[in-house]
Amino acid sequence: MGWFQRNTEGIKTKSAEKKEIPEGAWYKCPSCKTVVSAQDHEDALWVCGYCDHHERIGSTEYFALLFDKGKCRSLAPKMISEDPLEFVDTKSYPDRLMEAKKKTGLNDALRVASGELEGI
């Protein structure tokens, strides 16, 4: 779906002249539908400047926000969830864990890190 609508019929743009916008270059607020550049959205700390909608961010973005640059390290990054209670549901718990791991790329729902905040 294009962002622009032609007012005059018959205007043709050569394929070589068409420019593609890279995926992820723009952010559309799910609340007010305002579109801003992804970089501006990140610079605003993932808060919409028009309606104050707070976007969910992952632990990687949160740690980058919280800790000084390059001063963060994960504790127990290889920790893996298990099913000691043998939880029963409509879908098996190990299947849920595998699905979540594929979706997030993380081994566990919890990440713990230590680092410096403003040099401390």
PDB file of C-alpha atoms in Angstrom:
ATOM      1  CA  MET A   1       0.000   0.000   0.000  1.00  0.00           C
ATOM      2  CA  GLY A   2       1.460   3.360  -1.014  1.00  0.00           C
ATOM      3  CA  TRP A   3       1.579   6.406   1.182  1.00  0.00           C
ATOM      4  CA  PHE A   4       0.823   8.808  -1.643  1.00  0.00           C
ATOM      5  CA  GLN A   5      -2.123   9.026  -4.001  1.00  0.00           C
ATOM      6  CA  ARG A   6      -1.692  10.338  -7.543  1.00  0.00           C
ATOM      7  CA  ASN A   7      -3.956  13.261  -8.420  1.00  0.00           C
ATOM      8  CA  THR A   8      -3.347  12.930 -12.164  1.00  0.00           C
ATOM      9  CA  GLU A   9      -3.817   9.650 -14.049  1.00  0.00           C
ATOM     10  CA  GLY A  10      -1.164   8.379 -16.415  1.00  0.00           C
ATOM     11  CA  ILE A  11       1.928   9.495 -14.492  1.00  0.00           C
ATOM     12  CA  LYS A  12       4.470   6.710 -14.764  1.00  0.00           C
ATOM     13  CA  THR A  13       7.640   6.255 -12.731  1.00  0.00           C
ATOM     14  CA  LYS A  14      10.388   4.164 -14.278  1.00  0.00           C
ATOM     15  CA  SER A  15      11.284   1.117 -12.215  1.00  0.00           C
ATOM     16  CA  ALA A  16      14.913   2.258 -12.051  1.00  0.00           C
ATOM     17  CA  GLU A  17      13.822   5.570 -10.485  1.00  0.00           C
ATOM     18  CA  LYS A  18      11.664   4.000  -7.767  1.00  0.00           C
ATOM     19  CA  LYS A  19      13.243   4.056  -4.349  1.00  0.00           C
ATOM     20  CA  GLU A  20      12.510   1.433  -1.740  1.00  0.00           C
ATOM     21  CA  ILE A  21      12.173   2.419   1.903  1.00  0.00           C
ATOM     22  CA  PRO A  22      14.101   0.000   4.111  1.00  0.00           C
ATOM     23  CA  GLU A  23      12.042  -2.164   6.452  1.00  0.00           C
ATOM     24  CA  GLY A  24      11.953  -0.698   9.950  1.00  0.00           C
ATOM     25  CA  ALA A  25      12.765   2.879   8.887  1.00  0.00           C
ATOM     26  CA  TRP A  26       9.414   4.169  10.128  1.00  0.00           C
ATOM     27  CA  TYR A  27       7.367   3.669  13.285  1.00  0.00           C
ATOM     28  CA  LYS A  28       3.574   3.966  13.361  1.00  0.00           C
ATOM     29  CA  CYS A  29       2.064   4.550  16.792  1.00  0.00           C
ATOM     30  CA  PRO A  30      -0.602   1.909  17.489  1.00  0.00           C
ATOM     31  CA  SER A  31      -2.575   4.405  19.562  1.00  0.00           C
ATOM     32  CA  CYS A  32      -2.755   7.627  17.508  1.00  0.00           C
ATOM     33  CA  LYS A  33      -1.470   6.224  14.161  1.00  0.00           C
ATOM     34  CA  THR A  34       1.156   8.996  13.826  1.00  0.00           C
ATOM     35  CA  VAL A  35       4.174   7.995  11.722  1.00  0.00           C
ATOM     36  CA  VAL A  36       7.702   9.050  12.723  1.00  0.00           C
ATOM     37  CA  SER A  37      11.144   7.749  11.846  1.00  0.00           C
ATOM     38  CA  ALA A  38      12.259   4.731  13.857  1.00  0.00           C
ATOM     39  CA  GLN A  39      15.342   6.670  14.986  1.00  0.00           C
ATOM     40  CA  ASP A  40      13.203   9.545  16.319  1.00  0.00           C
ATOM     41  CA  HIS A  41      11.023   7.019  18.160  1.00  0.00           C
ATOM     42  CA  GLU A  42      14.102   5.432  19.744  1.00  0.00           C
ATOM     43  CA  ASP A  43      15.516   8.866  20.638  1.00  0.00           C
ATOM     44  CA  ALA A  44      12.198   9.597  22.409  1.00  0.00           C
ATOM     45  CA  LEU A  45      12.799   6.424  24.474  1.00  0.00           C
ATOM     46  CA  TRP A  46       9.981   4.539  22.728  1.00  0.00           C
ATOM     47  CA  VAL A  47       7.291   7.020  23.833  1.00  0.00           C
ATOM     48  CA  CYS A  48       5.034   8.630  21.215  1.00  0.00           C
ATOM     49  CA  GLY A  49       5.571  12.387  21.207  1.00  0.00           C
ATOM     50  CA  TYR A  50       1.954  12.997  20.183  1.00  0.00           C
ATOM     51  CA  CYS A  51      -0.149  10.828  22.488  1.00  0.00           C
ATOM     52  CA  ASP A  52       2.407   9.611  25.110  1.00  0.00           C
ATOM     53  CA  HIS A  53       1.836   5.950  24.220  1.00  0.00           C
ATOM     54  CA  HIS A  54       4.628   3.868  25.780  1.00  0.00           C
ATOM     55  CA  GLU A  55       5.855   1.132  23.454  1.00  0.00           C
ATOM     56  CA  ARG A  56       6.865  -2.233  24.904  1.00  0.00           C
ATOM     57  CA  ILE A  57      10.593  -2.822  24.651  1.00  0.00           C
ATOM     58  CA  GLY A  58      12.664  -5.924  25.193  1.00  0.00           C
ATOM     59  CA  SER A  59      15.340  -6.465  27.780  1.00  0.00           C
ATOM     60  CA  THR A  60      18.126  -5.651  25.295  1.00  0.00           C
ATOM     61  CA  GLU A  61      16.709  -2.170  24.651  1.00  0.00           C
ATOM     62  CA  TYR A  62      15.975  -1.679  28.340  1.00  0.00           C
ATOM     63  CA  PHE A  63      19.520  -2.595  29.395  1.00  0.00           C
ATOM     64  CA  ALA A  64      20.909  -0.225  26.728  1.00  0.00           C
ATOM     65  CA  LEU A  65      18.691   2.516  28.174  1.00  0.00           C
ATOM     66  CA  LEU A  66      19.490   1.769  31.802  1.00  0.00           C
ATOM     67  CA  PHE A  67      23.225   1.063  31.852  1.00  0.00           C
ATOM     68  CA  ASP A  68      26.174   3.109  30.621  1.00  0.00           C
ATOM     69  CA  LYS A  69      27.250   2.175  27.082  1.00  0.00           C
ATOM     70  CA  GLY A  70      29.406  -0.946  27.123  1.00  0.00           C
ATOM     71  CA  LYS A  71      29.147  -1.290  30.924  1.00  0.00           C
ATOM     72  CA  CYS A  72      26.559  -4.065  31.141  1.00  0.00           C
ATOM     73  CA  ARG A  73      26.991  -7.802  31.482  1.00  0.00           C
ATOM     74  CA  SER A  74      24.372 -10.518  31.699  1.00  0.00           C
ATOM     75  CA  LEU A  75      24.393 -12.804  34.708  1.00  0.00           C
ATOM     76  CA  ALA A  76      23.662 -16.481  33.987  1.00  0.00           C
ATOM     77  CA  PRO A  77      22.961 -15.948  30.256  1.00  0.00           C
ATOM     78  CA  LYS A  78      22.818 -19.709  29.662  1.00  0.00           C
ATOM     79  CA  MET A  79      20.105 -20.361  32.263  1.00  0.00           C
ATOM     80  CA  ILE A  80      17.362 -22.492  30.727  1.00  0.00           C
ATOM     81  CA  SER A  81      13.762 -22.873  31.916  1.00  0.00           C
ATOM     82  CA  GLU A  82      12.647 -26.327  32.988  1.00  0.00           C
ATOM     83  CA  ASP A  83       9.350 -27.922  33.975  1.00  0.00           C
ATOM     84  CA  PRO A  84       9.887 -29.310  37.509  1.00  0.00           C
ATOM     85  CA  LEU A  85       6.138 -29.335  38.251  1.00  0.00           C
ATOM     86  CA  GLU A  86       5.309 -31.141  34.977  1.00  0.00           C
ATOM     87  CA  PHE A  87       2.743 -28.449  34.200  1.00  0.00           C
ATOM     88  CA  VAL A  88      -0.273 -29.639  32.182  1.00  0.00           C
ATOM     89  CA  ASP A  89      -2.323 -27.391  29.904  1.00  0.00           C
ATOM     90  CA  THR A  90      -3.853 -27.417  26.418  1.00  0.00           C
ATOM     91  CA  LYS A  91      -0.288 -27.218  25.075  1.00  0.00           C
ATOM     92  CA  SER A  92       2.629 -28.939  26.761  1.00  0.00           C
ATOM     93  CA  TYR A  93       4.903 -26.657  28.752  1.00  0.00           C
ATOM     94  CA  PRO A  94       8.105 -27.758  26.953  1.00  0.00           C
ATOM     95  CA  ASP A  95       6.390 -26.853  23.651  1.00  0.00           C
ATOM     96  CA  ARG A  96       5.492 -23.431  25.053  1.00  0.00           C
ATOM     97  CA  LEU A  97       9.105 -22.924  26.148  1.00  0.00           C
ATOM     98  CA  MET A  98      10.429 -23.911  22.719  1.00  0.00           C
ATOM     99  CA  GLU A  99       7.954 -21.582  20.980  1.00  0.00           C
ATOM    100  CA  ALA A 100       8.891 -18.662  23.250  1.00  0.00           C
ATOM    101  CA  LYS A 101      12.599 -19.325  22.706  1.00  0.00           C
ATOM    102  CA  LYS A 102      12.135 -19.237  18.919  1.00  0.00           C
ATOM    103  CA  LYS A 103      10.103 -16.023  19.162  1.00  0.00           C
ATOM    104  CA  THR A 104      12.435 -14.113  21.503  1.00  0.00           C
ATOM    105  CA  GLY A 105      15.811 -15.745  20.955  1.00  0.00           C
ATOM    106  CA  LEU A 106      16.210 -15.922  24.742  1.00  0.00           C
ATOM    107  CA  ASN A 107      16.599 -19.017  26.909  1.00  0.00           C
ATOM    108  CA  ASP A 108      14.402 -17.793  29.757  1.00  0.00           C
ATOM    109  CA  ALA A 109      11.713 -15.221  30.522  1.00  0.00           C
ATOM    110  CA  LEU A 110      13.991 -13.551  33.043  1.00  0.00           C
ATOM    111  CA  ARG A 111      17.247 -11.741  32.293  1.00  0.00           C
ATOM    112  CA  VAL A 112      19.511 -10.440  35.011  1.00  0.00           C
ATOM    113  CA  ALA A 113      22.356  -8.017  34.389  1.00  0.00           C
ATOM    114  CA  SER A 114      24.809  -5.895  36.282  1.00  0.00           C
ATOM    115  CA  GLY A 115      26.456  -2.752  35.053  1.00  0.00           C
ATOM    116  CA  GLU A 116      27.310   0.864  35.667  1.00  0.00           C
ATOM    117  CA  LEU A 117      24.810   3.701  35.953  1.00  0.00           C
ATOM    118  CA  GLU A 118      26.416   7.079  35.320  1.00  0.00           C
ATOM    119  CA  GLY A 119      29.838   5.654  36.152  1.00  0.00           C
ATOM    120  CA  ILE A 120      28.837   4.060  39.461  1.00  0.00           C
TER     121      ILE A 120
END
